[in-house]
Amino acid sequence: MAHHEVERFSAGARLFHWTVTITAIVLAITGLFLWVPAFGSLAEDSYSRIIHRVAAVILVAAPLLFFISRPGRALHFVKYIFTWGKDDIEWLKAAPDYYFGGDEKKMPPQGEMNTGQKLWSLVAFLSVIGFVVSGAIMWFAKASIPAELFLWVTIIHDLCFIVSASMTLVHLYLGAIHPRMTESLKSMLKGKVSVEYAKHHHGKWYAEISKGKETDNKQAPSTH
Ligand code: HEM
């Protein structure tokens, strides 16, 4: 059992993650009522449309609040997910074998997010932008744009859903179920991982935060 732990996600980051998750689930359910013809009767009352719009406002407000409260952290996240290098290519090559039980030593050491997590973050980030821009056009500009353009905007909204919902399932599996990600869900609930887990899963990050300290230092600084 691990006695020494390091912080991986601050309380603010966890609150933000679960707020976005609940909002995304509400948006997906109420969106499906509007999208799938067989559920059409459920969207006839206007409640699901109103709830969809309220949730959309939260999806915009939550990142804005996070940005206002922790601008440095938010910018660091955006910069991180857009920075790709040789290690990421190496990770992508090694990952299939690793996730199907292969030798962990073949995996290149990872930063605070591994390449898969970075890819997911990028997809989530771009999908939210796609949802918000296309959703805002549908909400506010329906009457003022040509019908054909409106149709294209709905298709973009739908494509964002198809991509992000499929990736959310992969994210859920890797974050909460995969047998190698033993402390992943715990870290998003309680904020911390054991030093052992940090060394194995985020070797480069652990080396950075423990620089100049003893390897098993309980007080390794927070990075989130
Ligand atoms: C469906 C339920 C979800 C579960 C159970 C879940 C679980 C998790 C867990 C355990 C982590 C930490 C992974 C790690 O670093 O070890 C995480 C991180 C993250 N989650 Fe989720 N999540 C869910 C939904 C979402 C949704 C809907 C979004 C965005 C729209 C999202 C975006 C992220 C991002 C950007 C990260 C940081 C990158 C990463 O570590 O993968 N998550 N999530």
Short mmCIF file of C-alpha atoms and ligand atoms in Angstrom, two decimals:
data_model
loop_
_atom_site.label_atom_id
_atom_site.label_comp_id
_atom_site.label_asym_id
_atom_site.label_seq_id
_atom_site.Cartn_x
_atom_site.Cartn_y
_atom_site.Cartn_z
CA MET A 1 0.00 0.00 0.00
CA ALA A 2 1.26 3.48 -0.93
CA HIS A 3 1.94 5.83 1.99
CA HIS A 4 3.46 8.71 0.06
CA GLU A 5 1.32 10.67 -2.31
CA VAL A 6 1.59 13.62 -4.67
CA GLU A 7 -1.16 15.97 -5.78
CA ARG A 8 -2.25 15.47 -9.38
CA PHE A 9 -5.53 17.42 -9.54
CA SER A 10 -6.35 20.40 -7.31
CA ALA A 11 -9.83 20.78 -5.79
CA GLY A 12 -10.59 23.46 -8.41
CA ALA A 13 -9.53 21.21 -11.30
CA ARG A 14 -11.65 18.33 -9.95
CA LEU A 15 -14.69 20.56 -9.43
CA PHE A 16 -14.24 21.82 -12.99
CA HIS A 17 -13.89 18.28 -14.39
CA TRP A 18 -17.02 16.92 -12.70
CA THR A 19 -19.06 20.06 -13.46
CA VAL A 20 -18.21 19.67 -17.15
CA THR A 21 -18.93 15.92 -16.98
CA ILE A 22 -22.41 16.37 -15.46
CA THR A 23 -23.15 19.20 -17.90
CA ALA A 24 -21.97 17.06 -20.83
CA ILE A 25 -24.23 14.17 -19.73
CA VAL A 26 -27.26 16.50 -19.45
CA LEU A 27 -26.44 17.99 -22.88
CA ALA A 28 -26.07 14.52 -24.42
CA ILE A 29 -29.39 13.25 -23.03
CA THR A 30 -31.41 16.35 -23.89
CA GLY A 31 -29.58 16.58 -27.24
CA LEU A 32 -30.55 12.99 -28.07
CA PHE A 33 -34.21 13.87 -27.46
CA LEU A 34 -33.85 16.55 -30.15
CA TRP A 35 -31.69 14.50 -32.50
CA VAL A 36 -33.13 10.99 -32.66
CA PRO A 37 -36.50 10.94 -34.46
CA ALA A 38 -37.75 8.06 -32.29
CA PHE A 39 -37.28 10.28 -29.18
CA GLY A 40 -39.02 13.21 -30.90
CA SER A 41 -42.06 13.07 -28.60
CA LEU A 42 -39.78 13.65 -25.59
CA ALA A 43 -38.58 16.94 -27.14
CA GLU A 44 -42.08 18.17 -27.90
CA ASP A 45 -42.55 19.70 -24.50
CA SER A 46 -40.09 22.56 -24.36
CA TYR A 47 -38.41 21.41 -21.12
CA SER A 48 -35.66 19.41 -22.80
CA ARG A 49 -34.87 22.36 -25.09
CA ILE A 50 -34.68 24.72 -22.13
CA ILE A 51 -32.53 22.32 -20.11
CA HIS A 52 -30.25 21.89 -23.15
CA ARG A 53 -29.76 25.65 -23.35
CA VAL A 54 -29.21 26.08 -19.60
CA ALA A 55 -26.59 23.32 -19.69
CA ALA A 56 -24.98 24.98 -22.74
CA VAL A 57 -24.62 28.20 -20.74
CA ILE A 58 -22.91 26.24 -17.94
CA LEU A 59 -20.57 24.65 -20.50
CA VAL A 60 -19.45 28.15 -21.49
CA ALA A 61 -19.45 29.61 -17.97
CA ALA A 62 -17.42 26.83 -16.29
CA PRO A 63 -14.26 27.22 -18.45
CA LEU A 64 -14.58 31.03 -18.26
CA LEU A 65 -14.74 30.90 -14.46
CA PHE A 66 -11.81 28.50 -14.38
CA PHE A 67 -9.84 30.84 -16.64
CA ILE A 68 -10.67 33.89 -14.51
CA SER A 69 -9.79 32.14 -11.25
CA ARG A 70 -6.61 30.41 -12.48
CA PRO A 71 -5.43 32.05 -15.72
CA GLY A 72 -1.89 30.68 -15.49
CA ARG A 73 -3.11 27.14 -15.03
CA ALA A 74 -5.69 27.45 -17.82
CA LEU A 75 -3.12 28.82 -20.30
CA HIS A 76 -0.64 26.13 -19.28
CA PHE A 77 -3.30 23.49 -20.07
CA VAL A 78 -4.03 24.97 -23.51
CA LYS A 79 -0.33 25.28 -24.35
CA TYR A 80 0.30 21.72 -23.13
CA ILE A 81 -2.39 20.10 -25.27
CA PHE A 82 -1.19 21.89 -28.41
CA THR A 83 2.49 20.98 -27.88
CA TRP A 84 3.43 17.74 -29.57
CA GLY A 85 6.87 16.19 -29.99
CA LYS A 86 8.89 13.06 -30.68
CA ASP A 87 7.97 11.47 -27.34
CA ASP A 88 4.31 11.62 -28.32
CA ILE A 89 4.99 9.67 -31.52
CA GLU A 90 6.96 7.12 -29.49
CA TRP A 91 4.06 6.83 -27.01
CA LEU A 92 1.51 6.31 -29.77
CA LYS A 93 3.65 3.54 -31.26
CA ALA A 94 4.18 1.80 -27.91
CA ALA A 95 0.68 2.28 -26.44
CA PRO A 96 -1.32 -0.54 -28.15
CA ASP A 97 1.09 -3.19 -26.82
CA TYR A 98 1.13 -1.61 -23.34
CA TYR A 99 -2.65 -1.34 -23.00
CA PHE A 100 -3.02 -4.99 -24.01
CA GLY A 101 -0.66 -6.09 -21.26
CA GLY A 102 2.80 -5.53 -22.82
CA ASP A 103 5.96 -4.55 -20.97
CA GLU A 104 5.72 -1.16 -19.26
CA LYS A 105 9.47 -0.55 -19.74
CA LYS A 106 8.89 -0.03 -23.46
CA MET A 107 6.75 3.05 -22.76
CA PRO A 108 8.58 6.40 -23.01
CA PRO A 109 8.34 8.37 -19.72
CA GLN A 110 5.39 10.77 -19.70
CA GLY A 111 4.69 14.29 -18.49
CA GLU A 112 1.77 15.38 -16.31
CA MET A 113 -0.55 13.94 -18.99
CA ASN A 114 0.36 11.03 -21.20
CA THR A 115 -0.06 11.38 -24.97
CA GLY A 116 -3.46 9.64 -24.93
CA GLN A 117 -4.73 11.96 -22.22
CA LYS A 118 -3.36 14.90 -24.17
CA LEU A 119 -5.11 13.72 -27.32
CA TRP A 120 -8.37 13.37 -25.41
CA SER A 121 -7.96 16.81 -23.86
CA LEU A 122 -7.41 18.27 -27.33
CA VAL A 123 -10.49 16.52 -28.74
CA ALA A 124 -12.59 17.64 -25.75
CA PHE A 125 -11.30 21.22 -26.06
CA LEU A 126 -11.96 21.45 -29.82
CA SER A 127 -15.35 19.72 -29.50
CA VAL A 128 -16.50 22.19 -26.86
CA ILE A 129 -15.50 25.06 -29.17
CA GLY A 130 -17.32 23.35 -32.07
CA PHE A 131 -20.44 22.77 -29.95
CA VAL A 132 -20.49 26.31 -28.59
CA VAL A 133 -19.94 28.08 -31.92
CA SER A 134 -22.41 25.93 -33.90
CA GLY A 135 -24.89 25.94 -30.99
CA ALA A 136 -24.74 29.73 -30.65
CA ILE A 137 -25.42 30.12 -34.39
CA MET A 138 -28.43 27.77 -34.15
CA TRP A 139 -29.70 29.55 -31.06
CA PHE A 140 -29.24 33.19 -32.08
CA ALA A 141 -28.97 33.31 -35.86
CA LYS A 142 -31.56 30.80 -37.06
CA ALA A 143 -33.79 33.48 -38.58
CA SER A 144 -30.99 35.44 -40.19
CA ILE A 145 -28.98 32.78 -42.05
CA PRO A 146 -29.95 30.79 -45.18
CA ALA A 147 -31.64 27.42 -44.50
CA GLU A 148 -28.83 25.53 -46.22
CA LEU A 149 -26.17 27.13 -44.03
CA PHE A 150 -28.30 26.35 -40.97
CA LEU A 151 -28.35 22.69 -42.03
CA TRP A 152 -24.54 22.65 -42.30
CA VAL A 153 -24.27 24.14 -38.82
CA THR A 154 -26.49 21.37 -37.39
CA ILE A 155 -24.30 18.78 -39.15
CA ILE A 156 -21.19 20.30 -37.52
CA HIS A 157 -22.96 20.18 -34.12
CA ASP A 158 -23.86 16.52 -34.74
CA LEU A 159 -20.31 15.62 -35.85
CA CYS A 160 -18.92 17.19 -32.66
CA PHE A 161 -21.28 14.90 -30.74
CA ILE A 162 -20.30 11.75 -32.64
CA VAL A 163 -16.57 12.38 -32.15
CA SER A 164 -16.69 13.57 -28.52
CA ALA A 165 -19.22 10.97 -27.33
CA SER A 166 -17.17 8.11 -28.82
CA MET A 167 -14.00 9.50 -27.29
CA THR A 168 -15.75 9.98 -23.94
CA LEU A 169 -16.41 6.23 -23.87
CA VAL A 170 -12.71 5.53 -24.52
CA HIS A 171 -11.83 8.13 -21.85
CA LEU A 172 -14.23 6.57 -19.35
CA TYR A 173 -12.80 3.10 -20.01
CA LEU A 174 -9.17 4.20 -19.72
CA GLY A 175 -9.78 6.53 -16.78
CA ALA A 176 -12.06 4.37 -14.68
CA ILE A 177 -11.89 0.72 -15.80
CA HIS A 178 -8.63 -0.29 -17.50
CA PRO A 179 -6.67 -2.56 -15.10
CA ARG A 180 -3.42 -0.61 -15.53
CA MET A 181 -4.93 2.77 -14.61
CA THR A 182 -5.34 1.75 -10.98
CA GLU A 183 -5.20 5.23 -9.42
CA SER A 184 -6.63 7.30 -12.23
CA LEU A 185 -10.22 7.60 -10.99
CA LYS A 186 -9.03 8.04 -7.42
CA SER A 187 -6.88 10.99 -8.57
CA MET A 188 -9.88 12.69 -10.17
CA LEU A 189 -11.96 12.10 -7.01
CA LYS A 190 -9.44 12.77 -4.26
CA GLY A 191 -6.70 14.64 -6.11
CA LYS A 192 -3.72 12.45 -5.26
CA VAL A 193 -1.76 9.49 -6.59
CA SER A 194 0.91 7.43 -4.91
CA VAL A 195 4.54 8.26 -5.64
CA GLU A 196 4.88 4.80 -7.22
CA TYR A 197 1.98 5.46 -9.60
CA ALA A 198 3.35 8.91 -10.49
CA LYS A 199 6.78 7.42 -11.27
CA HIS A 200 5.34 4.64 -13.42
CA HIS A 201 2.69 6.64 -15.30
CA HIS A 202 4.10 10.16 -15.36
CA GLY A 203 7.86 9.67 -14.98
CA LYS A 204 8.93 12.97 -16.55
CA TRP A 205 6.38 14.93 -14.51
CA TYR A 206 7.41 13.22 -11.29
CA ALA A 207 11.07 13.98 -11.99
CA GLU A 208 10.17 17.66 -12.50
CA ILE A 209 8.09 18.09 -9.34
CA SER A 210 10.51 16.20 -7.13
CA LYS A 211 13.65 17.94 -8.43
CA GLY A 212 16.00 18.64 -5.54
CA LYS A 213 13.85 16.67 -3.12
CA GLU A 214 14.09 13.16 -1.83
CA THR A 215 12.44 10.70 -4.19
CA ASP A 216 9.70 9.72 -1.79
CA ASN A 217 8.94 13.22 -0.57
CA LYS A 218 5.42 13.49 0.84
CA GLN A 219 5.32 17.22 0.17
CA ALA A 220 5.91 17.20 -3.59
CA PRO A 221 4.38 20.41 -4.91
CA SER A 222 0.99 20.67 -6.55
CA THR A 223 0.97 21.18 -10.29
CA HIS A 224 -2.76 21.46 -10.94
C1 HEM B 1 -18.12 10.07 -18.22
C2 HEM B 1 -17.56 10.15 -17.08
C3 HEM B 1 -16.11 10.52 -16.90
C4 HEM B 1 -15.22 9.87 -16.10
C5 HEM B 1 -15.47 8.61 -15.27
C6 HEM B 1 -13.96 10.58 -16.18
C7 HEM B 1 -12.81 10.24 -15.50
C8 HEM B 1 -11.60 10.89 -15.58
C9 HEM B 1 -10.41 10.52 -14.88
C10 HEM B 1 -10.29 9.33 -13.95
C11 HEM B 1 -9.42 11.38 -15.22
C12 HEM B 1 -7.96 11.37 -14.72
C13 HEM B 1 -7.13 10.61 -15.72
C14 HEM B 1 -5.68 10.58 -15.28
O1 HEM B 1 -5.01 11.57 -15.52
O2 HEM B 1 -5.24 9.58 -14.70
C15 HEM B 1 -9.98 12.33 -16.14
C16 HEM B 1 -9.29 13.37 -16.75
C17 HEM B 1 -9.81 14.21 -17.69
N1 HEM B 1 -11.12 14.25 -18.11
FE1 HEM B 1 -12.61 12.98 -17.56
N2 HEM B 1 -14.10 11.65 -17.02
C18 HEM B 1 -15.40 11.66 -17.49
C19 HEM B 1 -15.94 12.58 -18.37
C20 HEM B 1 -15.26 13.63 -18.97
C21 HEM B 1 -15.83 14.58 -19.90
C22 HEM B 1 -17.30 14.58 -20.36
C23 HEM B 1 -14.84 15.43 -20.25
C24 HEM B 1 -14.83 16.61 -21.19
C25 HEM B 1 -15.81 17.00 -21.95
C26 HEM B 1 -13.63 15.01 -19.57
C27 HEM B 1 -12.40 15.61 -19.71
C28 HEM B 1 -11.25 15.22 -19.06
C29 HEM B 1 -9.95 15.83 -19.30
C30 HEM B 1 -9.65 16.95 -20.31
C31 HEM B 1 -9.06 15.20 -18.43
C32 HEM B 1 -7.53 15.48 -18.32
C33 HEM B 1 -6.83 14.59 -19.30
C34 HEM B 1 -6.76 13.17 -18.79
O3 HEM B 1 -6.17 12.96 -17.73
O4 HEM B 1 -7.33 12.29 -19.46
N3 HEM B 1 -13.92 13.92 -18.79
N4 HEM B 1 -11.31 12.02 -16.33
#
